[in-house]
Each structure stands twice: as structure tokens, then as C-alpha cells.
Amino acid sequence: MPFQLFIPLSLLCALLPLHHGAPGPDGTAPDPAHYRERVKAMFYHAYDSYLENAFPFDELRPLTCDGHDTWGSFSLTLIDALDTLLILGNVSEFQRVVDVLQDNVDFDIDVNASVFETNIRVVGGLLSAHLLSKKAGVEVEAGWPCSGPLLRMAEEAARKLLPAFQTPTGMPYGTVNLLHGVNPGETPVTCTAGIGTFIVEFATLSSLTGDPVFEDVARVALMRLWESRSDIGLVGNHIDVLTGKWVAQDAGIGAGVDSYFEYLVKGAILLQDKKLMAMFLEYNKAIRNYTRFDDWYLWVQMYKGTVSMPVFQSLEAYWPGLQSLIGDIDNAMRTFLNYYTVWKQFGGLPEFYNIPQGYTVEKREGYPLRPELIESAMYLYRATGDPTLLELGRDAVESIEKISKVECGFATIKDLRDHKLDNRMESFFLAETVKYLYLLFDPTNFIHNNGSTFDTVITPYGECILGAGGYIFNTEAHPIDPAALHCCQRLKEEQWEVEDLMREFYSLTRNRSRFQKKTVSSGSWDPPAGPGTFFSPENDDKVREKKPAKQKVPLLSCPSQPFTSKLALLGQVFLDSS
């Protein structure tokens, strides 16, 4: 018998009470200015509570008004909230927090940390704040955005994660000790999202620092997942990174898989990479063919396509926003409206929702103030201007304030059926939920720039355009300026000047009539003729036509050296005249 969905009439008709600023009898949409101020007040109630009661711990415990470490002891909420401060217009606090983080955060600690969470929250948060520093009035150092204290912090944090990628498959372990690397006996089972959610941050880091190791390991992990898909084009939920065998074979778009699909699309846009987009579009066909039922997405067995779990997970609510990024607006709106009916039934999205029964799943009734449905509303409102999307924003503000606001911040909703609370305020509430709400109600925010304004920056590598818009949000809602990825690359003219210099030096130390190929010593610059070769007059013209070969860097490499120190030939180094 084919799978059928039965949606209770009570679910389709359930509505939250109307509030001030909600659509009235004439159908007017919620007032954006009113809700923008309400969201700003929500942010500062939570943020000030964290500073007063929880800093320097990772997160606030709002019911007991104290703090605790959750993901590694990074003062995580402060890092996660930093770019939200600027989006809300608070440049002075942004500047203060930048100084605080430099003085207080240390990654050289004996802590077992989630590779995935450290990347999206810490590396992503620091990279975003680094790229927004000048807009926030921070006095940036010479060479920015190709250098800077926040960039160095992001690089240090990312290097702590690299040992996790040293596996036979290139897919990373889920946990790494920041001081000692991967612990002996660490489980090799990692969720799909924990493998495929690095390309946005790591490619940005490689572009800014010049060290390709980050982008390289992220791409290898993506490709190994792609090669591990089933014959019907689906991936499971958990895989053994040592053997490449699937451990959990449930396929869907939600928890454990979600941001893998998200990063194929966002990585494709950020890097203008057609291959990544082609991979996602192939997955999208399989997802539509096997997991989609009446604009809901279920969980199926990855090899057979048979339904394994007829549930909707709150984490799946990012999907309509992702559909909007590829222009699939009609399907995105239909799916969004399905998810919105669940919100209106409970005043939030339960972690699991049984679609046939139209109710929560036992032990999955909570709502930890997740942002995904609000995220999709923001994307779709930018694409359509449909006032229904503002109504979701209104409902979110009203229900979160009514249910979860306490004296010391906002508490996770432990059970949406009776509105019991849990003693936790996750850092993503300030990084994502509040940010997406604010951007939904703030159409003129600089994040929404359409390219009509921009900043010109002079870098050591030439003139660079920043701030023209098109920001790519990582999965923790940290915006990355795609133009920045082109700011720190040497111009071809400069490369050719260096090549001329090297040829001249070589001619002084070797017989002009005989050129021998030699291996360049470790750490030195590879001439563009190819790895391990020097130039000769015979191949000079051919060399200039070829793209410089990418230098291979070991997983545990030293920090990138200054450019001049890489110009080593036969034991001699070219130094700046200064």
C-alpha cells in the first residue's frame, strides 16, 4: 500500500492569538519596524544576561543564572554573537568584544571538541567577524583582509581540527582533542553533516591565508561522501570514516545530513564551482524521487528507498531556504507552509513530528529555539515579498517571548505540549535565531546589499572590492563576503616578475646551456613550471600560459610563511630591502 499522509483538521486550522502588529481584518502585514525593535530587545536581554551571568563560559544557563562549557571552553556565545552585534548596528560593542576575544580565548587546551561544531561556530564566527571588522570601525592592520588577529585565531582553531582528517578515507573523525589530536580509541563513526560541512569556512580560510590545506581536506571529504552514495543516489546518516561503510542507512534531509546538502549549494555559489552544484542537483533528484511525499520529506532506507521514519524534524526546516537559493520558489513555499502549520500548532517546532499522526514524537517534544524555519522565511521573503513570511516572524517573536523568556535570558523549551523549560540557552539563539528574525524585518540592512554600494580596499596583492553584497551564510548564520576570496591572490603580473627574478638568479649560478630539474626543498615556493622543476629559456613561453600548479601541503603543515621567505633557491633567500 502506498504511503499516505493524513493531516488533522485541527493542525491546519490552529492559529496563535493575534498580537499587536499582527495582520488585522484588512489583511495588513506585521509592522516590520515594530518587530525589528522587539527582536533587538530580545537580543540584548539574552546577550546582557550571558555577559552578566555566564561569561567566560561557553553558554548561559538561564534558569539558574550561571554558565557552563558545552562545545570546548571558547566563550562560545561571545564568538557566535559577534557578527550579530554589527548587523544590529552596535559597532562599539563589536570593537570591545574583538579585544576581549584576543585577550581571553586560547585554543591550546586539553579539551575534546566537536570538529563540526568548532568549525561552524568558532572558525566561521571568527572569519565572519574578521571580514566585517572594517565595517565595524575596527582599526585593521596593514594587509587586511589577508591578515589580522581574528583571521589568525580562525586559522589556529582550524589547524587544531586538521588531525581529524587523517583517516584512510579522508573523512574526518567527529571529535578531536585540541591539544593532543584524535584520542586513541575515538569512535570512527561520524554523521554525514559532520563530514561534509567544511567547504565554506575552509575554502575561505585557504583563500585568505594562501594555505591550500584547508580547502583541500574539505574537498576530499566532500568527494568521499559523493562516491559513497547508494545506487539510487542517496546517502545515509552515519558512516565509518576508517572503512567508508555506512553505519546508519536512513536517508533524508534532516539531522545528521542537513548541512552537507546546504554546503554543496553554498560552496558552489561561494566558489562559483559548477561541480558542487551538479552534485547537489543529482542529490535533489533522488530526494524528490524517494523521500518527498505531498511536499513533506520523510526518511527512507538509502539503498531501497522504502520509508523508514514518517517524521518531520525541526532541523529540516532549512530546506525551503535552500530551495530558494537554487530558484525553486514554488516548491519551497509549499514545503514552508507545511512546516508553518506545525509551528502554529505548538508555538514552535518540536524536534520530531509524526506526520501521519499530526503530533509530537515521544522524547522529541522540545524546541531549543532553533532558527531553521525563520531562516527559510528570511530567504523566501527576500525572493517573494510574501507577507505570510512576516507572519511567521511575528509568531516567532510572540511565542518565544511568551514561552521561553525568563529573568536571565531565554530558555530552551523542553516540551512544547506543556511549555516546560530546560536550563540552557544555546549559542545559536544569538548567532542564528535572533539574526534571521532581525534580517527578516530589516530590508535595508547592509547584509541585503544588492551591489549598489561597496568598499574599495588596497591589499598587498592589489585593489579589492568588499561589501558589495551576496553574503553567504554558513550553517551557523555567519556571513562570508564572497568578494574577499579574491582579495589575497597574487596578480599574474607579479608572478611573472618573480619568475623573471628567479630566472636571472639561476642564470648567474648555473651554466646557461644546461638546466636540470631539481626537487624544491620543503617549505620553498614551487615555480609554476610544475612541481620540482626550474625554468629554462626553452619552456619560458609555455610556462606563462600554464596555471601555477597547486603546492601540496601535508595535513599537519607549519603556518604559511611570509611570501619573501618562500623565494629560496639553492639555499639562498631573497629578503625585503627593509
PDB file of N, CA, C and O in Angstrom, residues 440-497:
ATOM      1  N   LEU A 440      14.866  39.448   8.678  1.00  0.00           N
ATOM      2  CA  LEU A 440      13.539  39.320   8.070  1.00  0.00           C
ATOM      3  C   LEU A 440      12.786  40.642   8.126  1.00  0.00           C
ATOM      4  O   LEU A 440      12.103  41.029   7.163  1.00  0.00           O
ATOM      5  N   PHE A 441      12.947  41.364   9.239  1.00  0.00           N
ATOM      6  CA  PHE A 441      12.212  42.620   9.440  1.00  0.00           C
ATOM      7  C   PHE A 441      13.036  43.865   9.091  1.00  0.00           C
ATOM      8  O   PHE A 441      12.580  44.981   9.314  1.00  0.00           O
ATOM      9  N   ASP A 442      14.249  43.684   8.563  1.00  0.00           N
ATOM     10  CA  ASP A 442      15.107  44.830   8.248  1.00  0.00           C
ATOM     11  C   ASP A 442      15.564  44.765   6.787  1.00  0.00           C
ATOM     12  O   ASP A 442      16.694  44.384   6.493  1.00  0.00           O
ATOM     13  N   PRO A 443      14.697  45.166   5.853  1.00  0.00           N
ATOM     14  CA  PRO A 443      15.012  45.013   4.427  1.00  0.00           C
ATOM     15  C   PRO A 443      16.161  45.878   3.942  1.00  0.00           C
ATOM     16  O   PRO A 443      16.723  45.614   2.883  1.00  0.00           O
ATOM     17  N   THR A 444      16.540  46.915   4.693  1.00  0.00           N
ATOM     18  CA  THR A 444      17.617  47.801   4.244  1.00  0.00           C
ATOM     19  C   THR A 444      18.953  47.501   4.929  1.00  0.00           C
ATOM     20  O   THR A 444      19.901  48.255   4.768  1.00  0.00           O
ATOM     21  N   ASN A 445      19.029  46.415   5.662  1.00  0.00           N
ATOM     22  CA  ASN A 445      20.286  46.065   6.334  1.00  0.00           C
ATOM     23  C   ASN A 445      21.400  45.881   5.313  1.00  0.00           C
ATOM     24  O   ASN A 445      21.163  45.422   4.192  1.00  0.00           O
ATOM     25  N   PHE A 446      22.619  46.200   5.703  1.00  0.00           N
ATOM     26  CA  PHE A 446      23.741  46.097   4.767  1.00  0.00           C
ATOM     27  C   PHE A 446      23.937  44.670   4.253  1.00  0.00           C
ATOM     28  O   PHE A 446      24.477  44.464   3.158  1.00  0.00           O
ATOM     29  N   ILE A 447      23.485  43.686   5.006  1.00  0.00           N
ATOM     30  CA  ILE A 447      23.600  42.298   4.567  1.00  0.00           C
ATOM     31  C   ILE A 447      22.813  42.069   3.273  1.00  0.00           C
ATOM     32  O   ILE A 447      23.174  41.230   2.442  1.00  0.00           O
ATOM     33  N   HIS A 448      21.736  42.837   3.083  1.00  0.00           N
ATOM     34  CA  HIS A 448      20.901  42.673   1.897  1.00  0.00           C
ATOM     35  C   HIS A 448      21.380  43.516   0.716  1.00  0.00           C
ATOM     36  O   HIS A 448      20.652  43.674  -0.265  1.00  0.00           O
ATOM     37  N   ASN A 449      22.563  44.064   0.801  1.00  0.00           N
ATOM     38  CA  ASN A 449      23.083  44.934  -0.262  1.00  0.00           C
ATOM     39  C   ASN A 449      22.996  44.245  -1.628  1.00  0.00           C
ATOM     40  O   ASN A 449      23.389  43.089  -1.776  1.00  0.00           O
ATOM     41  N   ASN A 450      22.494  44.975  -2.623  1.00  0.00           N
ATOM     42  CA  ASN A 450      22.349  44.417  -3.971  1.00  0.00           C
ATOM     43  C   ASN A 450      23.502  44.791  -4.895  1.00  0.00           C
ATOM     44  O   ASN A 450      23.416  44.619  -6.111  1.00  0.00           O
ATOM     45  N   GLY A 451      24.580  45.311  -4.327  1.00  0.00           N
ATOM     46  CA  GLY A 451      25.730  45.681  -5.132  1.00  0.00           C
ATOM     47  C   GLY A 451      25.778  47.148  -5.489  1.00  0.00           C
ATOM     48  O   GLY A 451      26.714  47.594  -6.168  1.00  0.00           O
ATOM     49  N   SER A 452      24.795  47.918  -5.034  1.00  0.00           N
ATOM     50  CA  SER A 452      24.757  49.342  -5.365  1.00  0.00           C
ATOM     51  C   SER A 452      25.805  50.137  -4.598  1.00  0.00           C
ATOM     52  O   SER A 452      26.177  51.236  -5.000  1.00  0.00           O
ATOM     53  N   THR A 453      26.272  49.593  -3.490  1.00  0.00           N
ATOM     54  CA  THR A 453      27.356  50.233  -2.737  1.00  0.00           C
ATOM     55  C   THR A 453      28.427  49.200  -2.442  1.00  0.00           C
ATOM     56  O   THR A 453      28.149  47.993  -2.368  1.00  0.00           O
ATOM     57  N   PHE A 454      29.648  49.653  -2.262  1.00  0.00           N
ATOM     58  CA  PHE A 454      30.744  48.747  -1.961  1.00  0.00           C
ATOM     59  C   PHE A 454      31.924  49.554  -1.437  1.00  0.00           C
ATOM     60  O   PHE A 454      31.947  50.787  -1.508  1.00  0.00           O
ATOM     61  N   ASP A 455      32.890  48.855  -0.893  1.00  0.00           N
ATOM     62  CA  ASP A 455      34.115  49.462  -0.383  1.00  0.00           C
ATOM     63  C   ASP A 455      35.302  48.985  -1.227  1.00  0.00           C
ATOM     64  O   ASP A 455      35.364  47.819  -1.616  1.00  0.00           O
ATOM     65  N   THR A 456      36.222  49.892  -1.475  1.00  0.00           N
ATOM     66  CA  THR A 456      37.449  49.546  -2.186  1.00  0.00           C
ATOM     67  C   THR A 456      38.599  49.472  -1.184  1.00  0.00           C
ATOM     68  O   THR A 456      38.792  50.397  -0.409  1.00  0.00           O
ATOM     69  N   VAL A 457      39.313  48.368  -1.199  1.00  0.00           N
ATOM     70  CA  VAL A 457      40.396  48.144  -0.252  1.00  0.00           C
ATOM     71  C   VAL A 457      41.677  47.850  -1.024  1.00  0.00           C
ATOM     72  O   VAL A 457      41.657  47.107  -2.013  1.00  0.00           O
ATOM     73  N   ILE A 458      42.775  48.460  -0.601  1.00  0.00           N
ATOM     74  CA  ILE A 458      44.074  48.187  -1.197  1.00  0.00           C
ATOM     75  C   ILE A 458      44.779  47.134  -0.348  1.00  0.00           C
ATOM     76  O   ILE A 458      44.995  47.321   0.849  1.00  0.00           O
ATOM     77  N   THR A 459      45.108  46.013  -0.959  1.00  0.00           N
ATOM     78  CA  THR A 459      45.799  44.933  -0.268  1.00  0.00           C
ATOM     79  C   THR A 459      47.210  44.803  -0.839  1.00  0.00           C
ATOM     80  O   THR A 459      47.527  45.412  -1.865  1.00  0.00           O
ATOM     81  N   PRO A 460      48.065  44.008  -0.215  1.00  0.00           N
ATOM     82  CA  PRO A 460      49.413  43.788  -0.787  1.00  0.00           C
ATOM     83  C   PRO A 460      49.365  43.164  -2.178  1.00  0.00           C
ATOM     84  O   PRO A 460      50.357  43.141  -2.884  1.00  0.00           O
ATOM     85  N   TYR A 461      48.192  42.655  -2.574  1.00  0.00           N
ATOM     86  CA  TYR A 461      48.071  41.960  -3.852  1.00  0.00           C
ATOM     87  C   TYR A 461      47.272  42.754  -4.875  1.00  0.00           C
ATOM     88  O   TYR A 461      46.935  42.242  -5.939  1.00  0.00           O
ATOM     89  N   GLY A 462      46.935  43.988  -4.548  1.00  0.00           N
ATOM     90  CA  GLY A 462      46.197  44.818  -5.487  1.00  0.00           C
ATOM     91  C   GLY A 462      44.917  45.363  -4.891  1.00  0.00           C
ATOM     92  O   GLY A 462      44.640  45.221  -3.695  1.00  0.00           O
ATOM     93  N   GLU A 463      44.126  45.994  -5.738  1.00  0.00           N
ATOM     94  CA  GLU A 463      42.867  46.599  -5.299  1.00  0.00           C
ATOM     95  C   GLU A 463      41.795  45.522  -5.171  1.00  0.00           C
ATOM     96  O   GLU A 463      41.730  44.585  -5.955  1.00  0.00           O
ATOM     97  N   CYS A 464      40.922  45.692  -4.182  1.00  0.00           N
ATOM     98  CA  CYS A 464      39.926  44.670  -3.882  1.00  0.00           C
ATOM     99  C   CYS A 464      38.593  45.346  -3.557  1.00  0.00           C
ATOM    100  O   CYS A 464      38.564  46.397  -2.911  1.00  0.00           O
ATOM    101  N   ILE A 465      37.502  44.749  -3.990  1.00  0.00           N
ATOM    102  CA  ILE A 465      36.158  45.238  -3.705  1.00  0.00           C
ATOM    103  C   ILE A 465      35.544  44.378  -2.604  1.00  0.00           C
ATOM    104  O   ILE A 465      35.539  43.148  -2.697  1.00  0.00           O
ATOM    105  N   LEU A 466      35.011  45.009  -1.579  1.00  0.00           N
ATOM    106  CA  LEU A 466      34.354  44.293  -0.482  1.00  0.00           C
ATOM    107  C   LEU A 466      33.004  44.938  -0.178  1.00  0.00           C
ATOM    108  O   LEU A 466      32.752  46.089  -0.529  1.00  0.00           O
ATOM    109  N   GLY A 467      32.155  44.186   0.502  1.00  0.00           N
ATOM    110  CA  GLY A 467      30.899  44.735   0.999  1.00  0.00           C
ATOM    111  C   GLY A 467      29.856  45.014  -0.066  1.00  0.00           C
ATOM    112  O   GLY A 467      28.921  45.783   0.173  1.00  0.00           O
ATOM    113  N   ALA A 468      29.965  44.379  -1.224  1.00  0.00           N
ATOM    114  CA  ALA A 468      29.004  44.630  -2.293  1.00  0.00           C
ATOM    115  C   ALA A 468      27.768  43.745  -2.190  1.00  0.00           C
ATOM    116  O   ALA A 468      26.861  43.854  -3.013  1.00  0.00           O
ATOM    117  N   GLY A 469      27.713  42.891  -1.190  1.00  0.00           N
ATOM    118  CA  GLY A 469      26.548  42.025  -1.007  1.00  0.00           C
ATOM    119  C   GLY A 469      26.823  40.612  -1.452  1.00  0.00           C
ATOM    120  O   GLY A 469      27.965  40.214  -1.689  1.00  0.00           O
ATOM    121  N   GLY A 470      25.746  39.839  -1.571  1.00  0.00           N
ATOM    122  CA  GLY A 470      25.893  38.436  -1.937  1.00  0.00           C
ATOM    123  C   GLY A 470      26.498  37.590  -0.840  1.00  0.00           C
ATOM    124  O   GLY A 470      27.106  36.548  -1.109  1.00  0.00           O
ATOM    125  N   TYR A 471      26.347  38.022   0.412  1.00  0.00           N
ATOM    126  CA  TYR A 471      26.928  37.280   1.538  1.00  0.00           C
ATOM    127  C   TYR A 471      26.412  35.840   1.567  1.00  0.00           C
ATOM    128  O   TYR A 471      25.228  35.581   1.346  1.00  0.00           O
ATOM    129  N   ILE A 472      27.316  34.924   1.855  1.00  0.00           N
ATOM    130  CA  ILE A 472      26.966  33.516   2.029  1.00  0.00           C
ATOM    131  C   ILE A 472      26.972  33.220   3.524  1.00  0.00           C
ATOM    132  O   ILE A 472      28.001  33.364   4.186  1.00  0.00           O
ATOM    133  N   PHE A 473      25.830  32.812   4.053  1.00  0.00           N
ATOM    134  CA  PHE A 473      25.750  32.451   5.471  1.00  0.00           C
ATOM    135  C   PHE A 473      26.232  31.010   5.654  1.00  0.00           C
ATOM    136  O   PHE A 473      25.743  30.099   4.976  1.00  0.00           O
ATOM    137  N   ASN A 474      27.163  30.819   6.573  1.00  0.00           N
ATOM    138  CA  ASN A 474      27.490  29.439   6.904  1.00  0.00           C
ATOM    139  C   ASN A 474      26.326  28.851   7.693  1.00  0.00           C
ATOM    140  O   ASN A 474      25.327  29.534   7.968  1.00  0.00           O
ATOM    141  N   THR A 475      26.401  27.603   8.063  1.00  0.00           N
ATOM    142  CA  THR A 475      25.240  26.961   8.671  1.00  0.00           C
ATOM    143  C   THR A 475      24.976  27.455  10.092  1.00  0.00           C
ATOM    144  O   THR A 475      23.972  27.089  10.694  1.00  0.00           O
ATOM    145  N   GLU A 476      25.858  28.289  10.625  1.00  0.00           N
ATOM    146  CA  GLU A 476      25.633  28.939  11.920  1.00  0.00           C
ATOM    147  C   GLU A 476      25.266  30.408  11.710  1.00  0.00           C
ATOM    148  O   GLU A 476      25.304  31.207  12.645  1.00  0.00           O
ATOM    149  N   ALA A 477      24.888  30.772  10.476  1.00  0.00           N
ATOM    150  CA  ALA A 477      24.443  32.125  10.117  1.00  0.00           C
ATOM    151  C   ALA A 477      25.546  33.166  10.186  1.00  0.00           C
ATOM    152  O   ALA A 477      25.273  34.351  10.356  1.00  0.00           O
ATOM    153  N   HIS A 478      26.791  32.754  10.043  1.00  0.00           N
ATOM    154  CA  HIS A 478      27.894  33.714   9.987  1.00  0.00           C
ATOM    155  C   HIS A 478      28.125  34.114   8.528  1.00  0.00           C
ATOM    156  O   HIS A 478      28.481  33.264   7.702  1.00  0.00           O
ATOM    157  N   PRO A 479      27.908  35.382   8.177  1.00  0.00           N
ATOM    158  CA  PRO A 479      28.003  35.791   6.773  1.00  0.00           C
ATOM    159  C   PRO A 479      29.445  35.907   6.296  1.00  0.00           C
ATOM    160  O   PRO A 479      30.291  36.484   6.974  1.00  0.00           O
ATOM    161  N   ILE A 480      29.702  35.356   5.124  1.00  0.00           N
ATOM    162  CA  ILE A 480      31.013  35.425   4.474  1.00  0.00           C
ATOM    163  C   ILE A 480      30.864  36.271   3.208  1.00  0.00           C
ATOM    164  O   ILE A 480      29.984  36.006   2.388  1.00  0.00           O
ATOM    165  N   ASP A 481      31.720  37.262   3.060  1.00  0.00           N
ATOM    166  CA  ASP A 481      31.716  38.108   1.862  1.00  0.00           C
ATOM    167  C   ASP A 481      32.451  37.369   0.750  1.00  0.00           C
ATOM    168  O   ASP A 481      33.664  37.179   0.821  1.00  0.00           O
ATOM    169  N   PRO A 482      31.750  36.931  -0.302  1.00  0.00           N
ATOM    170  CA  PRO A 482      32.423  36.134  -1.340  1.00  0.00           C
ATOM    171  C   PRO A 482      33.527  36.892  -2.060  1.00  0.00           C
ATOM    172  O   PRO A 482      34.481  36.280  -2.559  1.00  0.00           O
ATOM    173  N   ALA A 483      33.412  38.228  -2.129  1.00  0.00           N
ATOM    174  CA  ALA A 483      34.450  39.008  -2.808  1.00  0.00           C
ATOM    175  C   ALA A 483      35.790  38.896  -2.102  1.00  0.00           C
ATOM    176  O   ALA A 483      36.843  39.017  -2.731  1.00  0.00           O
ATOM    177  N   ALA A 484      35.766  38.631  -0.794  1.00  0.00           N
ATOM    178  CA  ALA A 484      37.013  38.561  -0.024  1.00  0.00           C
ATOM    179  C   ALA A 484      37.902  37.425  -0.485  1.00  0.00           C
ATOM    180  O   ALA A 484      39.125  37.472  -0.317  1.00  0.00           O
ATOM    181  N   LEU A 485      37.306  36.383  -1.080  1.00  0.00           N
ATOM    182  CA  LEU A 485      38.097  35.247  -1.513  1.00  0.00           C
ATOM    183  C   LEU A 485      39.027  35.595  -2.669  1.00  0.00           C
ATOM    184  O   LEU A 485      39.931  34.821  -2.993  1.00  0.00           O
ATOM    185  N   HIS A 486      38.810  36.763  -3.279  1.00  0.00           N
ATOM    186  CA  HIS A 486      39.642  37.182  -4.409  1.00  0.00           C
ATOM    187  C   HIS A 486      40.623  38.286  -4.013  1.00  0.00           C
ATOM    188  O   HIS A 486      41.319  38.815  -4.872  1.00  0.00           O
ATOM    189  N   CYS A 487      40.676  38.613  -2.736  1.00  0.00           N
ATOM    190  CA  CYS A 487      41.489  39.746  -2.292  1.00  0.00           C
ATOM    191  C   CYS A 487      42.948  39.386  -2.045  1.00  0.00           C
ATOM    192  O   CYS A 487      43.803  40.267  -2.027  1.00  0.00           O
ATOM    193  N   CYS A 488      43.229  38.135  -1.820  1.00  0.00           N
ATOM    194  CA  CYS A 488      44.553  37.770  -1.311  1.00  0.00           C
ATOM    195  C   CYS A 488      45.320  36.868  -2.266  1.00  0.00           C
ATOM    196  O   CYS A 488      46.139  36.053  -1.853  1.00  0.00           O
ATOM    197  N   GLN A 489      45.054  37.022  -3.557  1.00  0.00           N
ATOM    198  CA  GLN A 489      45.752  36.241  -4.560  1.00  0.00           C
ATOM    199  C   GLN A 489      46.688  37.152  -5.344  1.00  0.00           C
ATOM    200  O   GLN A 489      46.291  38.233  -5.766  1.00  0.00           O
ATOM    201  N   ARG A 490      47.934  36.684  -5.545  1.00  0.00           N
ATOM    202  CA  ARG A 490      48.892  37.489  -6.294  1.00  0.00           C
ATOM    203  C   ARG A 490      48.454  37.647  -7.734  1.00  0.00           C
ATOM    204  O   ARG A 490      47.947  36.715  -8.356  1.00  0.00           O
ATOM    205  N   LEU A 491      48.647  38.806  -8.274  1.00  0.00           N
ATOM    206  CA  LEU A 491      48.353  39.043  -9.679  1.00  0.00           C
ATOM    207  C   LEU A 491      49.340  38.279 -10.552  1.00  0.00           C
ATOM    208  O   LEU A 491      50.489  38.051 -10.174  1.00  0.00           O
ATOM    209  N   LYS A 492      48.896  37.900 -11.753  1.00  0.00           N
ATOM    210  CA  LYS A 492      49.780  37.174 -12.649  1.00  0.00           C
ATOM    211  C   LYS A 492      51.012  37.991 -13.000  1.00  0.00           C
ATOM    212  O   LYS A 492      52.112  37.467 -13.130  1.00  0.00           O
ATOM    213  N   GLU A 493      50.823  39.307 -13.131  1.00  0.00           N
ATOM    214  CA  GLU A 493      51.966  40.152 -13.459  1.00  0.00           C
ATOM    215  C   GLU A 493      53.039  40.040 -12.389  1.00  0.00           C
ATOM    216  O   GLU A 493      54.229  39.977 -12.687  1.00  0.00           O
ATOM    217  N   GLU A 494      52.611  39.992 -11.127  1.00  0.00           N
ATOM    218  CA  GLU A 494      53.581  39.875 -10.043  1.00  0.00           C
ATOM    219  C   GLU A 494      54.262  38.507 -10.091  1.00  0.00           C
ATOM    220  O   GLU A 494      55.466  38.394  -9.868  1.00  0.00           O
ATOM    221  N   GLN A 495      53.482  37.467 -10.403  1.00  0.00           N
ATOM    222  CA  GLN A 495      54.079  36.149 -10.510  1.00  0.00           C
ATOM    223  C   GLN A 495      55.159  36.146 -11.592  1.00  0.00           C
ATOM    224  O   GLN A 495      56.219  35.559 -11.417  1.00  0.00           O
ATOM    225  N   TRP A 496      54.849  36.773 -12.708  1.00  0.00           N
ATOM    226  CA  TRP A 496      55.820  36.788 -13.801  1.00  0.00           C
ATOM    227  C   TRP A 496      57.077  37.570 -13.423  1.00  0.00           C
ATOM    228  O   TRP A 496      58.173  37.203 -13.799  1.00  0.00           O
ATOM    229  N   GLU A 497      56.902  38.646 -12.677  1.00  0.00           N
ATOM    230  CA  GLU A 497      58.074  39.392 -12.228  1.00  0.00           C
ATOM    231  C   GLU A 497      58.960  38.523 -11.348  1.00  0.00           C
ATOM    232  O   GLU A 497      60.192  38.551 -11.444  1.00  0.00           O
TER     233      GLU A 497
END
